[in-house]
Tab-separated table of C-alpha atoms in Angstrom:
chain	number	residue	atom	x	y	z
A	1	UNK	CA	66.384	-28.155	20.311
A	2	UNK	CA	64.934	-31.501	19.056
A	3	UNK	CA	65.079	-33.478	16.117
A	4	UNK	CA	62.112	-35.427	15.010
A	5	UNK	CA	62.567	-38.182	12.576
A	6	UNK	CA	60.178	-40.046	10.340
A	7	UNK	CA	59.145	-43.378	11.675
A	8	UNK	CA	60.933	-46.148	10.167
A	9	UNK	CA	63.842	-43.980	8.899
A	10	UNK	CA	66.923	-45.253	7.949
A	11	UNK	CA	70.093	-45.326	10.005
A	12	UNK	CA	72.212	-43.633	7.280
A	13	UNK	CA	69.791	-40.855	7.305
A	14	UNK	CA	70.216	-40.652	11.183
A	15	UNK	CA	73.569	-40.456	10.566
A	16	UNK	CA	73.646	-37.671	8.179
A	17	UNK	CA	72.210	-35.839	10.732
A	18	UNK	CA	73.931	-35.901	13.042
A	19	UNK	CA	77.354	-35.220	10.835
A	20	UNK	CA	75.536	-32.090	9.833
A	21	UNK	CA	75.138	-31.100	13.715
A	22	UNK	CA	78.591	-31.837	14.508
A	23	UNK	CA	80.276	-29.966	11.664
A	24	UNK	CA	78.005	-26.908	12.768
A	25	UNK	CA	79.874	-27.297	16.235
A	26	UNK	CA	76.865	-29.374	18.200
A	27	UNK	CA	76.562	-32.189	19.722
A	28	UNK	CA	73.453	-34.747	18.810
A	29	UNK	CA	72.428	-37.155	21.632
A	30	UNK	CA	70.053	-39.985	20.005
A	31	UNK	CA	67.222	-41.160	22.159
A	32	UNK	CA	65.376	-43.901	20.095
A	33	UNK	CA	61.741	-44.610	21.189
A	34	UNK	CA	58.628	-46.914	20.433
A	35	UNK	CA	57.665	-45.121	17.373
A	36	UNK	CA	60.046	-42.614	16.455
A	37	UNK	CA	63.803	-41.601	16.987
A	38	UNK	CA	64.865	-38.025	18.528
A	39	UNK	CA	67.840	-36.098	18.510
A	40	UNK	CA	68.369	-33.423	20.987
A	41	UNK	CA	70.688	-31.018	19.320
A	42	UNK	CA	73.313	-29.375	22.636
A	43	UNK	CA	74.939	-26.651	21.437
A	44	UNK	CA	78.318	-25.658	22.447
A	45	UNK	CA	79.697	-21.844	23.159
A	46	UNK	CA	83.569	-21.786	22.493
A	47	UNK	CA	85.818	-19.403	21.915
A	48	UNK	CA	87.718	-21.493	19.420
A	49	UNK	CA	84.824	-22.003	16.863
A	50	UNK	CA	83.928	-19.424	14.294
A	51	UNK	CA	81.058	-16.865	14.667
A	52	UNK	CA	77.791	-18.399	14.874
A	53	UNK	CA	78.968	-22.264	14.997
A	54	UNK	CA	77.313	-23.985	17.928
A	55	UNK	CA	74.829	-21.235	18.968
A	56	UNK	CA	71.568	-22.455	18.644
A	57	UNK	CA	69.425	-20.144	16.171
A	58	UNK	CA	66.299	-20.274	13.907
A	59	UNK	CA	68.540	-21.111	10.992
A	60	UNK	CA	69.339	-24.027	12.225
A	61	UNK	CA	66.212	-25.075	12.864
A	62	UNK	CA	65.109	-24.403	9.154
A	63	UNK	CA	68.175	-26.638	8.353
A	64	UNK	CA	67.149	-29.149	10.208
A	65	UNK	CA	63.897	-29.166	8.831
A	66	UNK	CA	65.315	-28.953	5.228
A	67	UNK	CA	66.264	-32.716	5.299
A	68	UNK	CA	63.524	-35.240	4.203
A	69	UNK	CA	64.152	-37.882	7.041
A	70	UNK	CA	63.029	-34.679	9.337
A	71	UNK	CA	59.476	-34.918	10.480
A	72	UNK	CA	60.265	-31.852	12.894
A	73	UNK	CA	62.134	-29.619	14.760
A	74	UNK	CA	61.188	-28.279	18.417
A	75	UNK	CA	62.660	-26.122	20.828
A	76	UNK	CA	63.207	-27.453	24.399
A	77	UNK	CA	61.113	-25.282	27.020
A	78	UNK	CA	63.430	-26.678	29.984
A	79	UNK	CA	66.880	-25.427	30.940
A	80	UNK	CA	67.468	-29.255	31.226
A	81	UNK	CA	67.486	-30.607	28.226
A	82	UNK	CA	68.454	-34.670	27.829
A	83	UNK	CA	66.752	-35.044	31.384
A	84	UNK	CA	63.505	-33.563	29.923
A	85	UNK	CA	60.543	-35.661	28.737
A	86	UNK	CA	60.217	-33.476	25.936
A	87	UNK	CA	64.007	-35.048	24.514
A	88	UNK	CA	62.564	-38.736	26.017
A	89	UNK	CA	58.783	-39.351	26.329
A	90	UNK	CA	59.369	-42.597	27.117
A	91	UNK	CA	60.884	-43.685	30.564
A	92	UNK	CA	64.552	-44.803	31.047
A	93	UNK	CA	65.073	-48.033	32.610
A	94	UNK	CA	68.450	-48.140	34.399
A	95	UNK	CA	69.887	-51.920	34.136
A	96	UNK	CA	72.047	-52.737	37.143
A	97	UNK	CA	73.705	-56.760	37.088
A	98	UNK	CA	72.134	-58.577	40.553
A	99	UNK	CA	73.284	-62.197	40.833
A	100	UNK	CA	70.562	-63.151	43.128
A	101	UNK	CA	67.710	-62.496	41.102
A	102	UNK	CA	66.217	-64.531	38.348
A	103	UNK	CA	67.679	-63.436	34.722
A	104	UNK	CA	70.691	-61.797	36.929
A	105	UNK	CA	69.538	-57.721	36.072
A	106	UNK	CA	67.521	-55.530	38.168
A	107	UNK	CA	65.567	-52.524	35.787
A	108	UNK	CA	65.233	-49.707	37.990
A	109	UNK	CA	63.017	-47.512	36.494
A	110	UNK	CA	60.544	-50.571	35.118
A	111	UNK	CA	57.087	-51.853	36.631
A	112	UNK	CA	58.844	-53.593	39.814
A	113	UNK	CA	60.349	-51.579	42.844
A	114	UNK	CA	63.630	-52.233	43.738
A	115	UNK	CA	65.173	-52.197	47.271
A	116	UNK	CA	68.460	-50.639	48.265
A	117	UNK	CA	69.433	-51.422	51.950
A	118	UNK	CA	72.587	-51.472	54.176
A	119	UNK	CA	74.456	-49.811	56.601
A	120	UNK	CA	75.337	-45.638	56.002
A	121	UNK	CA	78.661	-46.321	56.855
A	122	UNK	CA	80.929	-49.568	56.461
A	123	UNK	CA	82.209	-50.246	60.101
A	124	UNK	CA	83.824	-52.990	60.059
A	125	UNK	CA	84.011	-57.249	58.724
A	126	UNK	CA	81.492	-58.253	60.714
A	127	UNK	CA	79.062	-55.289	60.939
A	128	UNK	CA	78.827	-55.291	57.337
A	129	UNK	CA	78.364	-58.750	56.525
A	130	UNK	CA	75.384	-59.297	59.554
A	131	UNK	CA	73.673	-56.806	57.769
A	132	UNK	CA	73.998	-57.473	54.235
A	133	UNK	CA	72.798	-61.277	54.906
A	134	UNK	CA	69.581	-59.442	56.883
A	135	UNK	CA	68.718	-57.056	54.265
A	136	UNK	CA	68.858	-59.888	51.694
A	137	UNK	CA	66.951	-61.982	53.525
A	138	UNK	CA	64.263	-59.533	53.740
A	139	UNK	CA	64.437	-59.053	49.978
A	140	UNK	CA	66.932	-55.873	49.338
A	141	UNK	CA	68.260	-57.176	46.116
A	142	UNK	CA	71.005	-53.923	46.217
A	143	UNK	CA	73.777	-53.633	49.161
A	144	UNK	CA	73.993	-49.976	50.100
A	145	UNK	CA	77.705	-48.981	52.335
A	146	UNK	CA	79.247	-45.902	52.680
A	147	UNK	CA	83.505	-46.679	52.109
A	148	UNK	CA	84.076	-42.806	51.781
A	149	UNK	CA	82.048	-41.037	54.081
A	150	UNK	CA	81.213	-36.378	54.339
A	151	UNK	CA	80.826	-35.752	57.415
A	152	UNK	CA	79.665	-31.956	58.992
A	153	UNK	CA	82.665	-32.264	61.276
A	154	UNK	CA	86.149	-33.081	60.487
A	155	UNK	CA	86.240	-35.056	63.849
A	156	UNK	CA	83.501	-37.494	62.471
A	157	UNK	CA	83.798	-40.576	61.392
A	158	UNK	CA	84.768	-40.485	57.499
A	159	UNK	CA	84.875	-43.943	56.420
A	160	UNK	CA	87.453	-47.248	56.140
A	161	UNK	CA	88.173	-45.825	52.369
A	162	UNK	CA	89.076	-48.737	49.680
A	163	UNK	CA	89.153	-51.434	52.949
A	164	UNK	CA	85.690	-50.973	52.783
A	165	UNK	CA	85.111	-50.765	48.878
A	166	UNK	CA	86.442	-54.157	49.646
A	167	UNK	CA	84.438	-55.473	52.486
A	168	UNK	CA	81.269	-54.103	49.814
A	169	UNK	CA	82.658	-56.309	47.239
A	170	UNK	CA	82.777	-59.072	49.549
A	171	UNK	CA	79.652	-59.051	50.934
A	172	UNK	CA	78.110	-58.375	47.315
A	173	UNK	CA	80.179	-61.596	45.932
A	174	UNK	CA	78.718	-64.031	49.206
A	175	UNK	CA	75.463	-62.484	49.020
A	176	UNK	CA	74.910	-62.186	45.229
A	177	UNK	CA	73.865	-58.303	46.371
A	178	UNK	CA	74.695	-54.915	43.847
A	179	UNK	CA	76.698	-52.364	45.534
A	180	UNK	CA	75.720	-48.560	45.497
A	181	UNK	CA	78.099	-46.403	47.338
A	182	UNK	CA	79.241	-42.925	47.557
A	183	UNK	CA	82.265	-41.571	45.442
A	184	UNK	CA	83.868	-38.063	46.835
A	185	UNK	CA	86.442	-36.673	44.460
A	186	UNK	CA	86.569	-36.790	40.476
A	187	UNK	CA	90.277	-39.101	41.417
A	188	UNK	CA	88.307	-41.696	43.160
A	189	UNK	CA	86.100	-42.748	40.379
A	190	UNK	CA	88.289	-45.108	38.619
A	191	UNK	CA	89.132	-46.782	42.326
A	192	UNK	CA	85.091	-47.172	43.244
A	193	UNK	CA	84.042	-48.252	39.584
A	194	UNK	CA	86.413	-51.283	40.220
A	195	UNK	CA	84.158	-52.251	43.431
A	196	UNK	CA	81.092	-50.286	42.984
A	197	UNK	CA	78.283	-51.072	40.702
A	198	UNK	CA	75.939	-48.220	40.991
A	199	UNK	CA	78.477	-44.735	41.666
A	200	UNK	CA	76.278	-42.460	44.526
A	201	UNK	CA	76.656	-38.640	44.312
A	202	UNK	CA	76.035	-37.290	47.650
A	203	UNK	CA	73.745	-34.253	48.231
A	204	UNK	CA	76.741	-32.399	49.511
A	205	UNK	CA	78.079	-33.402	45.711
A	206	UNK	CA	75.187	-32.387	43.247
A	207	UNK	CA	76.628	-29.153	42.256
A	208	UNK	CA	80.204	-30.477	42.248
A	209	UNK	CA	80.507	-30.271	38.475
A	210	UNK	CA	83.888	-31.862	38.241
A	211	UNK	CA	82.635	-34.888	39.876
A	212	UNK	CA	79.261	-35.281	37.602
A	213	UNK	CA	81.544	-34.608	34.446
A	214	UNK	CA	83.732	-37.555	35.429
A	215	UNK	CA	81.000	-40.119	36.382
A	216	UNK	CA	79.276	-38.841	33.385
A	217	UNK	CA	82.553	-40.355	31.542
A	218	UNK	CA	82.108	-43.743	33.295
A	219	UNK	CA	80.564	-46.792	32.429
A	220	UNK	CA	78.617	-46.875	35.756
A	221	UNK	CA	74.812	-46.221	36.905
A	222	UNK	CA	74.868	-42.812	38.770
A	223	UNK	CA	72.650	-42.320	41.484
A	224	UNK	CA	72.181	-38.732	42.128
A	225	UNK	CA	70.980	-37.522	45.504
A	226	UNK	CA	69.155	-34.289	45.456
A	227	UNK	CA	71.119	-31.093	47.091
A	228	UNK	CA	70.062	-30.744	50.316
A	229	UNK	CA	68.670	-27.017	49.072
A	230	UNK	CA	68.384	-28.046	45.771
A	231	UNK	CA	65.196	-26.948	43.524
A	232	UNK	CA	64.247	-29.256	40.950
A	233	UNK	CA	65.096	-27.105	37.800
A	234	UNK	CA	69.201	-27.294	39.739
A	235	UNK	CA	68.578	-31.255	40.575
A	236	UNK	CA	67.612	-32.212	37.200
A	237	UNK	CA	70.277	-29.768	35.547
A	238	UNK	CA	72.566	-31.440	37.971
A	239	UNK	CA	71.884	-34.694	36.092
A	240	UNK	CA	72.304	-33.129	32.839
A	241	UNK	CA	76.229	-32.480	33.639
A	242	UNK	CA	76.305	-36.542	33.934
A	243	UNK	CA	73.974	-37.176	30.814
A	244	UNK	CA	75.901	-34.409	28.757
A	245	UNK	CA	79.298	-36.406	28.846
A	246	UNK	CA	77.755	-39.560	27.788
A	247	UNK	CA	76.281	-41.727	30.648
A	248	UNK	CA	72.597	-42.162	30.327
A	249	UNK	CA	71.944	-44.593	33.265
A	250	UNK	CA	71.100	-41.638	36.006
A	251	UNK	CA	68.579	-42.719	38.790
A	252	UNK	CA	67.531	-39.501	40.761
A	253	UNK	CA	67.251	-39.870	44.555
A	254	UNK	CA	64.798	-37.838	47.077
A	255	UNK	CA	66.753	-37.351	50.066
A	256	UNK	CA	64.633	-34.719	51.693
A	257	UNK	CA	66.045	-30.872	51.881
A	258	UNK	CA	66.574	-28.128	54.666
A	259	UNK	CA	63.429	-26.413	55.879
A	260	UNK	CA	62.522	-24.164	59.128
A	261	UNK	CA	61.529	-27.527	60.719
A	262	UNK	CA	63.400	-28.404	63.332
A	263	UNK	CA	61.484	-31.698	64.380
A	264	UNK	CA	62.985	-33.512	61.784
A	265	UNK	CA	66.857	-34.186	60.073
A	266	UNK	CA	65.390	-32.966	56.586
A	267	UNK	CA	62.160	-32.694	54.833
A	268	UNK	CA	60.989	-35.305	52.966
A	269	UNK	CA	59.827	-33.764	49.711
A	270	UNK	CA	57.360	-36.487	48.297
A	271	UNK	CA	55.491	-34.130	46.231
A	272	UNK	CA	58.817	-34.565	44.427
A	273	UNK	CA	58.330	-37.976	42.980
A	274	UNK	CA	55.447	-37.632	40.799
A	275	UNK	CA	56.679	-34.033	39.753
A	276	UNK	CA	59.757	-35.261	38.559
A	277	UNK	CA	58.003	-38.512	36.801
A	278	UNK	CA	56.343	-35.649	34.664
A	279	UNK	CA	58.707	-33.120	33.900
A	280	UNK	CA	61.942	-36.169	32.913
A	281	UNK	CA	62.105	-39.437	32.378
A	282	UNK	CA	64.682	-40.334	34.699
A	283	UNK	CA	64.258	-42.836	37.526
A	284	UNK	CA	63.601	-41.707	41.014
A	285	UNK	CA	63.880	-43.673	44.328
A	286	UNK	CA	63.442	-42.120	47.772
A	287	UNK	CA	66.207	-42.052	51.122
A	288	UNK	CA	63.588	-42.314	53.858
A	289	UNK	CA	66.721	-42.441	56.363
A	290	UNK	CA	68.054	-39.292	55.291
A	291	UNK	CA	65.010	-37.696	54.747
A	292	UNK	CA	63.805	-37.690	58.481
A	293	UNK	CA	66.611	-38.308	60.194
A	294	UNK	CA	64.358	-40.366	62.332
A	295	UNK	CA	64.258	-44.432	62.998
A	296	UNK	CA	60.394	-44.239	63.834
A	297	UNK	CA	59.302	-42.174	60.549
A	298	UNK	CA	61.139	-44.678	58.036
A	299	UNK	CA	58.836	-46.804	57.821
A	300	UNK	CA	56.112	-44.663	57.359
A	301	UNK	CA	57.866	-42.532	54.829
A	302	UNK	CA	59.028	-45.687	53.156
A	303	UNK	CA	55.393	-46.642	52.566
A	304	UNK	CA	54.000	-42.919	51.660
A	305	UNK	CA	57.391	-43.086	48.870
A	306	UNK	CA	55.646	-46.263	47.408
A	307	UNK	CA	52.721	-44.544	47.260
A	308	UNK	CA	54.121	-41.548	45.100
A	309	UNK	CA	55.283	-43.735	42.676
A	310	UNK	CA	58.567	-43.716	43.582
A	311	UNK	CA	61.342	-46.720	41.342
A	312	UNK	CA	63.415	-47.836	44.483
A	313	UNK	CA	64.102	-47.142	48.203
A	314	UNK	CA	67.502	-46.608	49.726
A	315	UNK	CA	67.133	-47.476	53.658
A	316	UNK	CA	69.667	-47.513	56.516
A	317	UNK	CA	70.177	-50.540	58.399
A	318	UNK	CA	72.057	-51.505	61.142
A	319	UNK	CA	72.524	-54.531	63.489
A	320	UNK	CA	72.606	-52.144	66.737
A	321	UNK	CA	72.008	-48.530	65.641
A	322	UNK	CA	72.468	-47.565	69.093
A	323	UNK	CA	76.419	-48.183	68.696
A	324	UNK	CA	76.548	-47.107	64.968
A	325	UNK	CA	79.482	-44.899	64.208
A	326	UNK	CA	77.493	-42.753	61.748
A	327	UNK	CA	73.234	-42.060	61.659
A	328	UNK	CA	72.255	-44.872	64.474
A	329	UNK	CA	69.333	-42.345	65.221
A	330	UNK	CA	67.779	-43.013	61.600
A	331	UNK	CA	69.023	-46.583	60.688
A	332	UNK	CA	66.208	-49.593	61.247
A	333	UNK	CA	67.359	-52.523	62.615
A	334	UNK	CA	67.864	-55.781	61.049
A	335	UNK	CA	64.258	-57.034	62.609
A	336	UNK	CA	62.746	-53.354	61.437
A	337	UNK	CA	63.723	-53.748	58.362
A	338	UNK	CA	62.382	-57.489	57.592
A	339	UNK	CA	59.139	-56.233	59.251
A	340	UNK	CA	58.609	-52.910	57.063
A	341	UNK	CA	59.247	-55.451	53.477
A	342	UNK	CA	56.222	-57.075	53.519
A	343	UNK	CA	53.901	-53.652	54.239
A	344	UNK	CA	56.173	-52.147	51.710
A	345	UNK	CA	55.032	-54.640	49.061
A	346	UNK	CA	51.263	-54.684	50.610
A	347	UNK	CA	51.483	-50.968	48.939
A	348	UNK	CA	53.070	-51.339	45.743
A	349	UNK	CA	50.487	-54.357	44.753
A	350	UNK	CA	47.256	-51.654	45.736
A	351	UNK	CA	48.756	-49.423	43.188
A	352	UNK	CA	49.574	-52.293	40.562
A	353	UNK	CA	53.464	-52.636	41.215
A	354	UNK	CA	55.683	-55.211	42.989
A	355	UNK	CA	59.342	-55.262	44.465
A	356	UNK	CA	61.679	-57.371	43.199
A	357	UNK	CA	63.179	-59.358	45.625
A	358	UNK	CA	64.420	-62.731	43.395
């Protein structure tokens, strides 16, 4: 359900609202736009709280509607509710602190695309820090490095843990770079929030509820990868677990998902971007790496994401791919990479966007 109020209304009368919902046994969750502010009322079935409190019913709606700061009161069509656009018409910008660009914030989610590049898996020192000086180069304003690492077999390689949180930090401190990297277990989140400045839920971790609950409790940008069999309605209700307990900065991430095609790692699902830019108004970016599982398709992925619209681009990148402990076969090199920038940028210009780079 969601709560209209009259423009200009006062913050006292917000207020009273939303002691009203939470003596009733819901939850409000403000969203304050252009022109007006909405509540999305989240109702709450517990055993502990007395017939009728927090089920959501057409009395409370008439409620609702009975106080004068109320313009109106809708019903949410989507299972989803604070990822829908019908709780937030307007689009969420996800602020992330970048030292190396002007004004020292990158808004992913605004007019500019931003680029997220870096090795899939921290190897080692040097590895790490020839490729974060690369990618920056290039114009990747956002250090991507796996420290804990799922791998399909238990004989994989499964990361250097907090020695590479560190090596992250390190390379983001000489480079002026963000960090995104992946966090595994609800017990590591304190230990990668002290590194880590965007928290990535892997695809094998979208319906690991735990997990969303507790980034959902952190002060951190989540970036949430789609399930690798994931619809749309379970992705975005995925990132509803996160936005329930608090945490609004969720970026979405197109990682492709598990077809009969064999040719290919995944399938890329670009039809995905623009649908999602209508039904919520969460930013998406697109893993072109993941998504094809292929070094030569990147590139042209990478370019067809732009295209769709998408906020950001998380690419693999590696010094020599050929020796890479985990995903040579669909990281670019360091010279791939600085080559694919500038036609990346060519295509968000034709469709009245830019990267930000500095």
């Amino acid at each position: 359900m969601i709560v209209v109020m009259k423009p200009n209304c006062s913050e006292a009368a917000i207020e009273h609202v939303l002691r009203f919902l939470e003596q009733e046994g819901f939850t409000g969750h403000l969203s304050r736009g252009v022109e007006r502010t909405v509540i999305g009322v989240i109702g709450s079935v517990n055993v502990q709280n007395p017939p009728g409190k927090g089920m959501i019913t057409p009395a409370l709606g008439e409620a609702l509607e009975a106080f004068p700061e109320v313009e109106g009161v809708f019903r949410v069509s989507k299972p989803y509710k604070l990822a829908s656009r019908e709780f937030h018409p307007d689009d969420t910008v996800v602020e992330v602190p970048v030292a190396c660009v002007a004004g020292g914030t990158v808004r992913i989610g605004g007019p500019a695309v931003v680029m997220m590049a870096g090795p899939c898996t921290v190897e080692n020192e040097k590895q790490l820090m020839t490729t974060a000086e690369a990618v920056r180069k290039a114009g990747a304003v956002i250090l991507r490095g796996g420290a804990f690492k799922p791998s399909t077999s238990p004989y994989g390689f499964r990361g250097l843990g907090e020695e590479g949180l560190k090596l992250l930090a390190k390379a983001s401190r000489e480079f002026g770079m963000a960090v995104v990297t992946e966090v595994m277990t609800p017990a590591d989140v304190p230990l990668v929030c002290e590194y880590a400045d965007i928290l990535q839920i892997g695809t094998r971790n979208m319906q690991n509820y735990m997990l969303l609950d507790e980034v959902g409790r952190a002060q951190k940008p989540v970036l949430l990868k789609r399930g690798m069999a994931a619809t749309i309605e379970e992705w975005l209700l995925a990132a509803e677990y996160i936005l329930s307990q608090g945490n609004r900065a969720v970026i979405l991430c197109e990682r492709g998902i598990r077809t009969f095609e064999k040719s290919t790692r995944n399938t890329m699902d670009l039809s995905a971007i623009p649908l999602v830019k209508q039904l919520s108004h969460l930013p998406i970016v697109a893993d072109p790496s993941q998504g094809t599982g292929r070094r030569d398709l990147v590139a042209p992925m990478t370019l067809a994401a732009v295209a769709a619209g998408c906020d950001g681009l998380l690419i693999e990148v590696h010094p020599n791919p050929e020796v890479a402990l985990k995903d040579g076969a669909q990281s670019l090199t360091t010279e791939q990479f600085a080559e694919l920038m500038p036609r990346a940028e060519a295509v968000a210009q034709a469709i009245g966007r830019s990267f930000v780079t500095a």
